[in-house]
């Protein structure tokens, strides 16, 4: 009997030792997985500095579940984020904290109505904060990083992507997400060869379709539209590289998203804030403004402006100044540079774009049919065909718009030069420091011009 108990005791000790070893192996594997995840989430040059203080050390050695510990409060810009109070809250907490909208640098008041499910001012502040972040990640001088690339190549690539989206009836948001991925990827990398540009473009469209579309096309279809230039294996390999380069930030607020918000704000009375999520504006007006966006974003000058300003400028040229300022809550000083830049593109669309818009009509896409929403939302627009990306602009229209833009810039430079010359002419000699010869009417007698002295060579 004692011998049996001794054997049981030894077996229990070995079992406990084995359990401790397994737990230590699990901890090592978990830390290794966390380190690998941190390398995969962020690009190599943007890995944040992690604290070397362990979570248990910050909890002052408390290991019991009955007395859960909370990390010590540190001063951070996210003051409104509350620390987890229990282990369940800590386990369910997200890895990426949403930045507080109170720290937004822009002072744009919120035009959104009051929502029963969220704070409209906070939602607006987060939208503006994301817009500024996206602007900082797009470099207007990105072609200086790539000696083999030209702005014309970007326009050709985007025009081809628009055509692909029209063939597969992809949404406008899908195309603009792909364009944002391309610009941000080229802004953070260097020396991209032009042979890789089509692969980058079709891979970004592949990622955007998986993010936005309910039924995205298969990868074989994306490889097929390249006519053998890109294989499925190359697209999959480039996908991981682009995702790491973007920091897995795949949901920016694009220009059509801002356009949707602006037109929804201007669509009617919002005494019932619950109906704000249903479209109630004219699809034709949206298509006209979106056509201007399609043409203007083909130009590399669009990288200088935030998406919210470009959308507000499109509303300015299609619906008027008052609506643009009221919907965006931007001042005229903030919106004027983008509006002046868009003038050349708006003139080109007004001249050549109307026939393209009428010729590219697609059959209406009905949604929510027979759902009884008409009783709750009388002005709801069931047709969603305006959300499908259509190929209503071409490179010829872009060339005309760029030529007009160059002429306007040249005219402004000439006017500034004339004004400067006129001011110098009226300035006194003491102010300018230059002696001005008298006019011809003040001369009394003609004088022979003095010849320069003849120079003799040294002998």
Short mmCIF file of C-alpha atoms in Angstrom, two decimals:
data_model
loop_
_atom_site.label_atom_id
_atom_site.label_comp_id
_atom_site.label_asym_id
_atom_site.label_seq_id
_atom_site.Cartn_x
_atom_site.Cartn_y
_atom_site.Cartn_z
CA UNK A 1 0.00 0.00 0.00
CA UNK A 2 2.70 2.58 0.84
CA UNK A 3 4.57 1.48 -2.30
CA UNK A 4 1.54 2.18 -4.41
CA UNK A 5 1.09 5.62 -2.92
CA UNK A 6 4.76 6.40 -3.54
CA UNK A 7 4.43 5.47 -7.21
CA UNK A 8 1.32 7.59 -7.54
CA UNK A 9 3.13 10.49 -5.95
CA UNK A 10 6.05 10.17 -8.40
CA UNK A 11 3.69 9.96 -11.36
CA UNK A 12 1.84 13.04 -10.18
CA UNK A 13 5.12 14.93 -9.85
CA UNK A 14 6.21 13.99 -13.37
CA UNK A 15 2.77 14.98 -14.68
CA UNK A 16 3.04 18.38 -13.02
CA UNK A 17 6.53 18.90 -14.42
CA UNK A 18 5.30 17.98 -17.88
CA UNK A 19 2.41 20.39 -17.52
CA UNK A 20 4.75 23.22 -16.56
CA UNK A 21 6.97 22.48 -19.55
CA UNK A 22 3.96 22.52 -21.86
CA UNK A 23 2.81 25.84 -20.42
CA UNK A 24 6.26 27.35 -20.92
CA UNK A 25 6.32 26.11 -24.52
CA UNK A 26 2.90 27.64 -25.10
CA UNK A 27 4.10 30.98 -23.73
CA UNK A 28 7.18 30.91 -25.98
CA UNK A 29 5.06 30.04 -29.01
CA UNK A 30 2.60 32.82 -28.17
CA UNK A 31 5.35 35.43 -27.86
CA UNK A 32 6.85 34.24 -31.14
CA UNK A 33 3.47 34.56 -32.86
CA UNK A 34 3.03 38.06 -31.48
CA UNK A 35 6.45 39.09 -32.76
CA UNK A 36 5.67 37.64 -36.18
CA UNK A 37 2.32 39.46 -36.25
CA UNK A 38 4.00 42.76 -35.44
CA UNK A 39 6.41 42.23 -38.32
CA UNK A 40 3.59 41.36 -40.70
CA UNK A 41 1.28 44.22 -39.72
CA UNK A 42 3.75 47.06 -40.10
CA UNK A 43 6.34 47.64 -42.81
CA UNK A 44 9.97 47.28 -41.67
CA UNK A 45 10.54 51.04 -41.49
CA UNK A 46 7.36 51.72 -39.51
CA UNK A 47 7.44 49.12 -36.71
CA UNK A 48 6.50 50.99 -33.55
CA UNK A 49 8.80 50.83 -30.55
CA UNK A 50 7.34 48.33 -28.11
CA UNK A 51 7.77 48.73 -24.38
CA UNK A 52 10.15 46.25 -22.71
CA UNK A 53 8.17 46.29 -19.48
CA UNK A 54 6.00 43.20 -19.24
CA UNK A 55 2.34 43.35 -18.37
CA UNK A 56 2.84 41.38 -15.14
CA UNK A 57 5.57 43.75 -13.94
CA UNK A 58 3.28 46.72 -14.38
CA UNK A 59 0.68 44.91 -12.30
CA UNK A 60 3.06 44.70 -9.32
CA UNK A 61 3.22 40.93 -9.31
CA UNK A 62 -0.52 40.29 -9.06
CA UNK A 63 -1.31 36.95 -10.74
CA UNK A 64 -4.63 35.93 -9.24
CA UNK A 65 -7.79 36.00 -11.31
CA UNK A 66 -9.84 37.16 -8.35
CA UNK A 67 -7.83 40.40 -8.16
CA UNK A 68 -7.48 41.43 -11.79
CA UNK A 69 -4.85 44.03 -12.47
CA UNK A 70 -5.09 46.97 -14.79
CA UNK A 71 -2.10 48.61 -16.49
CA UNK A 72 -0.97 51.87 -14.96
CA UNK A 73 -2.40 54.96 -16.60
CA UNK A 74 0.02 56.78 -18.86
CA UNK A 75 -0.39 60.16 -20.44
CA UNK A 76 -1.43 59.69 -24.06
CA UNK A 77 -3.42 61.60 -26.68
CA UNK A 78 -6.24 59.06 -26.33
CA UNK A 79 -7.52 60.29 -23.02
CA UNK A 80 -11.09 59.23 -23.66
CA UNK A 81 -10.13 55.54 -24.02
CA UNK A 82 -10.80 53.71 -20.76
CA UNK A 83 -8.45 51.03 -19.50
CA UNK A 84 -9.86 47.46 -19.19
CA UNK A 85 -11.12 46.71 -15.71
CA UNK A 86 -11.51 42.91 -15.97
CA UNK A 87 -9.78 40.08 -17.76
CA UNK A 88 -12.77 39.59 -20.04
CA UNK A 89 -12.61 43.24 -21.15
CA UNK A 90 -8.87 42.92 -21.71
CA UNK A 91 -9.35 39.76 -23.77
CA UNK A 92 -12.07 41.34 -25.91
CA UNK A 93 -10.24 44.64 -26.38
CA UNK A 94 -9.20 45.49 -29.92
CA UNK A 95 -5.54 45.70 -30.88
CA UNK A 96 -5.88 49.10 -32.55
CA UNK A 97 -7.50 51.87 -30.53
CA UNK A 98 -9.68 54.31 -32.41
CA UNK A 99 -8.23 57.84 -32.14
CA UNK A 100 -10.33 60.34 -30.29
CA UNK A 101 -12.11 62.92 -32.38
CA UNK A 102 -11.54 65.65 -29.81
CA UNK A 103 -7.89 65.90 -30.83
CA UNK A 104 -8.68 66.70 -34.43
CA UNK A 105 -6.69 69.66 -35.71
CA UNK A 106 -9.44 70.89 -38.00
CA UNK A 107 -12.14 73.12 -36.57
CA UNK A 108 -14.89 72.19 -39.02
CA UNK A 109 -18.27 72.09 -37.28
CA UNK A 110 -20.31 68.97 -37.88
CA UNK A 111 -23.14 69.22 -40.44
CA UNK A 112 -24.39 65.72 -39.55
CA UNK A 113 -27.73 65.36 -37.76
CA UNK A 114 -27.94 63.88 -34.28
CA UNK A 115 -27.96 60.09 -34.43
CA UNK A 116 -29.57 57.88 -31.79
CA UNK A 117 -26.78 55.32 -32.15
CA UNK A 118 -23.71 57.64 -32.20
CA UNK A 119 -22.51 61.18 -31.56
CA UNK A 120 -22.64 63.03 -34.87
CA UNK A 121 -19.89 65.49 -33.94
CA UNK A 122 -17.55 62.66 -32.95
CA UNK A 123 -18.24 60.76 -36.16
CA UNK A 124 -17.52 63.90 -38.18
CA UNK A 125 -14.32 64.58 -36.26
CA UNK A 126 -13.07 61.04 -36.92
CA UNK A 127 -13.88 61.43 -40.61
CA UNK A 128 -11.90 64.68 -40.82
CA UNK A 129 -9.01 63.14 -38.88
CA UNK A 130 -8.86 60.18 -41.27
CA UNK A 131 -8.97 62.54 -44.24
CA UNK A 132 -5.95 64.48 -43.00
CA UNK A 133 -4.11 61.23 -42.30
CA UNK A 134 -4.75 59.97 -45.82
CA UNK A 135 -3.52 63.27 -47.27
CA UNK A 136 -0.27 62.99 -45.32
CA UNK A 137 0.32 59.51 -46.74
CA UNK A 138 0.05 60.66 -50.39
CA UNK A 139 3.10 62.50 -51.70
CA UNK A 140 2.44 65.00 -54.56
CA UNK A 141 6.12 64.67 -55.53
CA UNK A 142 6.11 60.88 -55.51
CA UNK A 143 7.35 60.62 -59.11
CA UNK A 144 10.70 61.99 -57.98
CA UNK A 145 11.09 58.74 -56.06
CA UNK A 146 10.68 56.70 -59.25
CA UNK A 147 12.91 57.88 -62.13
CA UNK A 148 11.35 55.42 -64.61
CA UNK A 149 7.74 56.50 -63.93
CA UNK A 150 5.89 59.50 -65.33
CA UNK A 151 2.53 61.09 -64.38
CA UNK A 152 1.21 60.04 -67.79
CA UNK A 153 1.77 56.38 -66.83
CA UNK A 154 -0.37 56.79 -63.74
CA UNK A 155 -3.19 58.29 -65.82
CA UNK A 156 -3.02 55.41 -68.33
CA UNK A 157 -3.10 52.85 -65.51
CA UNK A 158 -6.10 54.45 -63.81
CA UNK A 159 -7.97 54.79 -67.10
CA UNK A 160 -7.45 51.07 -67.71
CA UNK A 161 -8.66 50.23 -64.19
CA UNK A 162 -11.83 52.24 -64.80
CA UNK A 163 -12.46 50.15 -67.90
CA UNK A 164 -11.94 46.93 -65.94
CA UNK A 165 -14.38 48.12 -63.28
CA UNK A 166 -16.98 48.89 -65.93
CA UNK A 167 -16.63 45.43 -67.48
CA UNK A 168 -17.13 43.63 -64.17
CA UNK A 169 -19.68 46.20 -62.87
CA UNK A 170 -17.64 47.08 -59.80
CA UNK A 171 -18.61 49.97 -57.55
CA UNK A 172 -17.06 53.42 -57.64
CA UNK A 173 -15.79 52.90 -54.11
CA UNK A 174 -13.82 49.86 -55.30
CA UNK A 175 -12.03 51.85 -57.98
CA UNK A 176 -11.22 54.77 -55.67
CA UNK A 177 -9.92 52.41 -53.00
CA UNK A 178 -7.59 50.88 -55.59
CA UNK A 179 -6.43 54.35 -56.66
CA UNK A 180 -5.74 55.28 -53.04
CA UNK A 181 -3.74 52.09 -52.52
CA UNK A 182 -1.65 52.81 -55.63
CA UNK A 183 -0.86 56.40 -54.63
CA UNK A 184 0.00 55.50 -51.04
CA UNK A 185 2.17 52.56 -52.11
CA UNK A 186 4.13 54.66 -54.61
CA UNK A 187 4.48 57.43 -52.01
CA UNK A 188 6.22 55.12 -49.51
CA UNK A 189 8.47 53.15 -51.90
CA UNK A 190 11.31 54.07 -54.22
CA UNK A 191 12.64 53.04 -57.63
CA UNK A 192 9.60 51.07 -58.74
CA UNK A 193 10.23 49.91 -62.33
CA UNK A 194 7.60 50.66 -64.93
CA UNK A 195 7.32 46.95 -65.72
CA UNK A 196 5.78 46.47 -62.26
CA UNK A 197 3.19 49.25 -62.56
CA UNK A 198 0.44 47.14 -64.12
CA UNK A 199 1.01 44.40 -61.54
CA UNK A 200 0.68 46.96 -58.74
CA UNK A 201 -2.50 48.37 -60.27
CA UNK A 202 -4.31 45.06 -60.78
CA UNK A 203 -3.23 43.84 -57.33
CA UNK A 204 -4.60 46.99 -55.68
CA UNK A 205 -7.89 46.49 -57.55
CA UNK A 206 -7.92 42.85 -56.40
CA UNK A 207 -7.52 43.95 -52.76
CA UNK A 208 -10.12 46.71 -53.11
CA UNK A 209 -12.66 44.30 -54.62
CA UNK A 210 -12.26 41.92 -51.68
CA UNK A 211 -12.73 44.82 -49.26
CA UNK A 212 -15.75 46.46 -50.91
CA UNK A 213 -17.59 44.00 -53.15
CA UNK A 214 -20.02 41.36 -51.90
CA UNK A 215 -19.13 39.02 -54.78
CA UNK A 216 -15.65 40.07 -55.99
CA UNK A 217 -14.28 38.60 -59.21
CA UNK A 218 -11.96 35.61 -58.95
CA UNK A 219 -8.22 36.09 -59.09
CA UNK A 220 -8.18 34.25 -62.43
CA UNK A 221 -10.33 37.03 -63.91
CA UNK A 222 -7.93 39.71 -62.70
CA UNK A 223 -5.04 37.82 -64.27
CA UNK A 224 -7.05 37.36 -67.49
CA UNK A 225 -7.64 41.10 -68.04
CA UNK A 226 -3.87 41.70 -68.04
CA UNK A 227 -3.58 39.56 -71.20
CA UNK A 228 -0.87 37.35 -69.73
CA UNK A 229 1.23 40.19 -68.31
CA UNK A 230 0.47 39.18 -64.69
CA UNK A 231 -0.05 35.65 -63.40
CA UNK A 232 -2.09 34.57 -60.40
CA UNK A 233 1.07 33.73 -58.45
CA UNK A 234 2.51 37.17 -59.11
CA UNK A 235 -0.71 38.87 -57.97
CA UNK A 236 -0.77 36.85 -54.73
CA UNK A 237 2.89 37.59 -54.04
CA UNK A 238 2.45 41.31 -54.72
CA UNK A 239 -0.67 41.39 -52.56
CA UNK A 240 1.26 40.64 -49.38
CA UNK A 241 3.93 43.21 -50.24
CA UNK A 242 1.33 45.93 -50.84
CA UNK A 243 -0.58 45.08 -47.67
CA UNK A 244 2.61 45.41 -45.62
CA UNK A 245 3.49 48.64 -47.41
CA UNK A 246 0.08 50.12 -46.60
CA UNK A 247 0.29 49.06 -42.96
CA UNK A 248 -2.96 47.10 -43.48
CA UNK A 249 -4.87 50.41 -43.51
CA UNK A 250 -7.47 49.49 -46.13
CA UNK A 251 -10.50 51.65 -45.27
CA UNK A 252 -9.81 55.32 -46.03
CA UNK A 253 -12.56 57.86 -46.62
CA UNK A 254 -12.45 58.29 -50.39
CA UNK A 255 -13.74 61.13 -52.56
CA UNK A 256 -17.01 59.31 -53.53
CA UNK A 257 -17.58 58.63 -49.82
CA UNK A 258 -17.36 62.33 -49.03
CA UNK A 259 -19.55 63.10 -52.05
CA UNK A 260 -22.16 60.68 -50.76
CA UNK A 261 -22.17 62.36 -47.33
CA UNK A 262 -22.37 65.87 -48.78
CA UNK A 263 -25.26 65.07 -51.10
CA UNK A 264 -27.08 63.17 -48.38
CA UNK A 265 -26.80 66.22 -46.08
CA UNK A 266 -28.28 68.44 -48.80
CA UNK A 267 -31.00 65.99 -49.84
CA UNK A 268 -33.76 66.99 -47.44
CA UNK A 269 -35.15 67.43 -43.94
CA UNK A 270 -33.51 65.28 -41.27
CA UNK A 271 -36.15 65.47 -38.59
CA UNK A 272 -35.91 61.65 -38.60
CA UNK A 273 -32.20 60.89 -38.21
CA UNK A 274 -32.81 57.15 -38.54
CA UNK A 275 -33.37 57.51 -42.29
CA UNK A 276 -29.99 59.18 -42.89
CA UNK A 277 -28.41 55.89 -43.94
CA UNK A 278 -30.77 55.52 -46.93
CA UNK A 279 -29.88 57.44 -50.14
CA UNK A 280 -32.34 60.22 -50.89
CA UNK A 281 -30.53 62.31 -53.51
CA UNK A 282 -30.70 62.28 -57.27
CA UNK A 283 -28.56 59.67 -58.96
CA UNK A 284 -28.06 61.93 -62.00
CA UNK A 285 -26.55 64.73 -59.91
CA UNK A 286 -24.28 62.23 -58.20
CA UNK A 287 -23.16 60.84 -61.58
CA UNK A 288 -22.35 64.32 -62.88
CA UNK A 289 -20.20 65.14 -59.85
CA UNK A 290 -18.59 61.68 -59.95
CA UNK A 291 -17.69 62.19 -63.61
CA UNK A 292 -15.79 65.32 -62.66
CA UNK A 293 -14.03 63.35 -59.92
CA UNK A 294 -13.08 60.62 -62.39
CA UNK A 295 -11.45 63.14 -64.73
CA UNK A 296 -9.74 65.28 -62.09
CA UNK A 297 -8.21 62.38 -60.16
CA UNK A 298 -6.46 61.15 -63.31
CA UNK A 299 -4.21 64.19 -62.95
CA UNK A 300 -1.35 64.06 -60.47
CA UNK A 301 -2.37 67.47 -59.13
CA UNK A 302 -5.17 65.80 -57.17
CA UNK A 303 -2.56 64.47 -54.74
CA UNK A 304 -2.20 67.98 -53.27
CA UNK A 305 -5.79 68.19 -51.98
CA UNK A 306 -7.73 66.15 -49.40
CA UNK A 307 -10.52 63.94 -50.65
CA UNK A 308 -13.08 66.04 -48.77
CA UNK A 309 -11.98 69.20 -50.62
CA UNK A 310 -12.08 67.49 -54.02
CA UNK A 311 -15.63 66.24 -53.38
CA UNK A 312 -16.73 69.67 -52.16
CA UNK A 313 -15.16 71.26 -55.25
CA UNK A 314 -17.11 68.87 -57.48
CA UNK A 315 -20.35 69.94 -55.77
CA UNK A 316 -19.31 73.59 -56.26
CA UNK A 317 -19.02 73.13 -60.04
CA UNK A 318 -22.18 71.02 -60.41
CA UNK A 319 -24.60 72.45 -57.83
CA UNK A 320 -23.24 75.83 -56.78
CA UNK A 321 -21.08 77.52 -54.18
CA UNK A 322 -23.72 77.80 -51.47
CA UNK A 323 -24.44 74.08 -51.36
CA UNK A 324 -20.78 73.16 -51.39
CA UNK A 325 -19.94 75.41 -48.43
CA UNK A 326 -23.06 74.45 -46.49
CA UNK A 327 -22.59 70.70 -46.90
CA UNK A 328 -18.84 70.61 -46.26
CA UNK A 329 -18.68 73.34 -43.58
CA UNK A 330 -15.48 74.56 -45.21
CA UNK A 331 -14.64 78.24 -45.49
CA UNK A 332 -14.12 79.75 -48.91
CA UNK A 333 -10.45 80.35 -48.12
CA UNK A 334 -10.01 76.62 -47.52
CA UNK A 335 -11.96 75.51 -50.59
CA UNK A 336 -10.86 78.18 -53.11
CA UNK A 337 -7.52 76.57 -54.19
CA UNK A 338 -9.20 73.26 -55.01
CA UNK A 339 -12.10 74.96 -56.81
CA UNK A 340 -9.72 76.99 -59.00
CA UNK A 341 -7.74 73.86 -59.85
CA UNK A 342 -10.95 71.99 -60.78
CA UNK A 343 -12.16 74.76 -63.11
CA UNK A 344 -10.26 73.44 -66.13
CA UNK A 345 -11.60 69.92 -65.62
CA UNK A 346 -15.16 71.17 -65.07
CA UNK A 347 -15.02 73.14 -68.32
CA UNK A 348 -13.84 70.05 -70.19
CA UNK A 349 -16.59 67.89 -68.71
CA UNK A 350 -19.18 70.53 -69.56
CA UNK A 351 -17.93 70.65 -73.14
CA UNK A 352 -17.30 66.97 -73.92
CA UNK A 353 -18.56 64.94 -71.00
CA UNK A 354 -22.34 65.20 -71.37
CA UNK A 355 -22.46 62.95 -74.42
CA UNK A 356 -20.28 60.37 -72.67
CA UNK A 357 -22.57 60.40 -69.65
CA UNK A 358 -25.68 59.80 -71.74
CA UNK A 359 -24.02 57.13 -73.87
CA UNK A 360 -22.81 55.10 -70.87
CA UNK A 361 -26.18 54.53 -69.21
CA UNK A 362 -26.50 51.16 -67.50
CA UNK A 363 -29.71 49.33 -66.62
CA UNK A 364 -31.13 50.36 -63.24
CA UNK A 365 -30.16 48.27 -60.25
CA UNK A 366 -33.09 47.94 -57.87
CA UNK A 367 -32.44 47.26 -54.19
CA UNK A 368 -34.71 46.86 -51.17
CA UNK A 369 -37.65 46.24 -53.51
CA UNK A 370 -40.86 45.36 -51.71
CA UNK A 371 -39.35 45.88 -48.26
CA UNK A 372 -41.81 48.51 -47.10
CA UNK A 373 -39.17 51.25 -46.76
CA UNK A 374 -41.30 53.61 -48.84
CA UNK A 375 -43.62 54.07 -45.87
CA UNK A 376 -40.74 55.03 -43.56
CA UNK A 377 -38.51 56.81 -46.08
CA UNK A 378 -40.74 58.43 -48.74
CA UNK A 379 -37.82 59.95 -50.69
CA UNK A 380 -35.66 56.84 -50.82
CA UNK A 381 -33.88 56.18 -54.12
CA UNK A 382 -34.18 52.50 -55.02
CA UNK A 383 -32.03 52.71 -58.13
CA UNK A 384 -28.34 52.25 -57.27
CA UNK A 385 -26.94 52.29 -60.80
CA UNK A 386 -25.09 55.54 -60.06
CA UNK A 387 -22.84 53.62 -57.65
CA UNK A 388 -21.44 51.45 -60.46
CA UNK A 389 -18.18 52.72 -61.96
CA UNK A 390 -18.56 53.70 -65.61
CA UNK A 391 -15.94 54.66 -68.16
CA UNK A 392 -17.22 58.16 -69.00
CA UNK A 393 -13.84 59.92 -69.25
CA UNK A 394 -10.85 59.26 -71.46
CA UNK A 395 -7.28 60.41 -71.89
CA UNK A 396 -8.23 62.89 -74.63
CA UNK A 397 -10.43 64.77 -72.16
CA UNK A 398 -7.56 64.71 -69.68
CA UNK A 399 -5.19 66.24 -72.23
CA UNK A 400 -7.67 69.03 -72.98
CA UNK A 401 -8.15 69.75 -69.29
CA UNK A 402 -4.40 69.78 -68.63
CA UNK A 403 -3.87 72.15 -71.55
CA UNK A 404 -6.50 74.51 -70.17
CA UNK A 405 -4.93 74.25 -66.74
CA UNK A 406 -1.51 75.13 -68.16
CA UNK A 407 -2.99 78.12 -70.01
CA UNK A 408 -4.68 79.36 -66.84
CA UNK A 409 -1.45 79.04 -64.87
CA UNK A 410 0.44 80.89 -67.62
CA UNK A 411 -2.19 83.64 -67.67
CA UNK A 412 -1.94 84.07 -63.91
CA UNK A 413 1.85 84.28 -64.12
CA UNK A 414 1.64 86.94 -66.85
CA UNK A 415 -0.83 88.99 -64.81
CA UNK A 416 1.38 88.78 -61.74
CA UNK A 417 4.39 89.86 -63.82
CA UNK A 418 2.48 92.84 -65.26
CA UNK A 419 1.36 93.95 -61.82
CA UNK A 420 4.91 93.71 -60.52
CA UNK A 421 6.27 95.67 -63.47
CA UNK A 422 3.64 98.38 -63.04
CA UNK A 423 4.45 98.74 -59.36
CA UNK A 424 8.17 99.00 -60.12
CA UNK A 425 7.48 101.65 -62.76
CA UNK A 426 5.56 103.89 -60.35
CA UNK A 427 8.08 103.50 -57.57
CA UNK A 428 10.46 106.42 -56.91
CA UNK A 429 14.24 106.21 -57.53
CA UNK A 430 14.93 106.44 -53.81
CA UNK A 431 12.65 103.48 -53.12
CA UNK A 432 13.87 101.28 -55.94
CA UNK A 433 17.50 102.35 -55.87
CA UNK A 434 17.66 102.57 -59.69
CA UNK A 435 18.07 105.65 -61.90
CA UNK A 436 15.30 105.93 -64.53
CA UNK A 437 16.22 107.82 -67.71
CA UNK A 438 13.91 110.71 -68.72
CA UNK A 439 11.18 110.14 -71.25
CA UNK A 440 11.50 111.27 -74.86
CA UNK A 441 9.23 114.33 -74.29
CA UNK A 442 11.57 115.71 -71.66
CA UNK A 443 14.61 115.66 -73.92
CA UNK A 444 15.39 119.19 -75.36
CA UNK A 445 17.89 118.45 -78.07
CA UNK A 446 18.98 115.27 -79.70
CA UNK A 447 22.42 114.12 -78.76
CA UNK A 448 24.67 111.79 -80.60
CA UNK A 449 25.08 108.52 -78.88
CA UNK A 450 28.43 108.02 -77.29
CA UNK A 451 30.40 105.15 -78.75
CA UNK A 452 32.15 102.76 -76.43
CA UNK A 453 35.90 103.26 -76.17
CA UNK A 454 37.92 101.22 -78.63
CA UNK A 455 39.89 98.52 -76.96
CA UNK A 456 43.47 97.89 -78.02
CA UNK A 457 45.19 94.61 -77.46
CA UNK A 458 48.10 94.41 -75.13
CA UNK A 459 51.48 94.57 -76.84
#
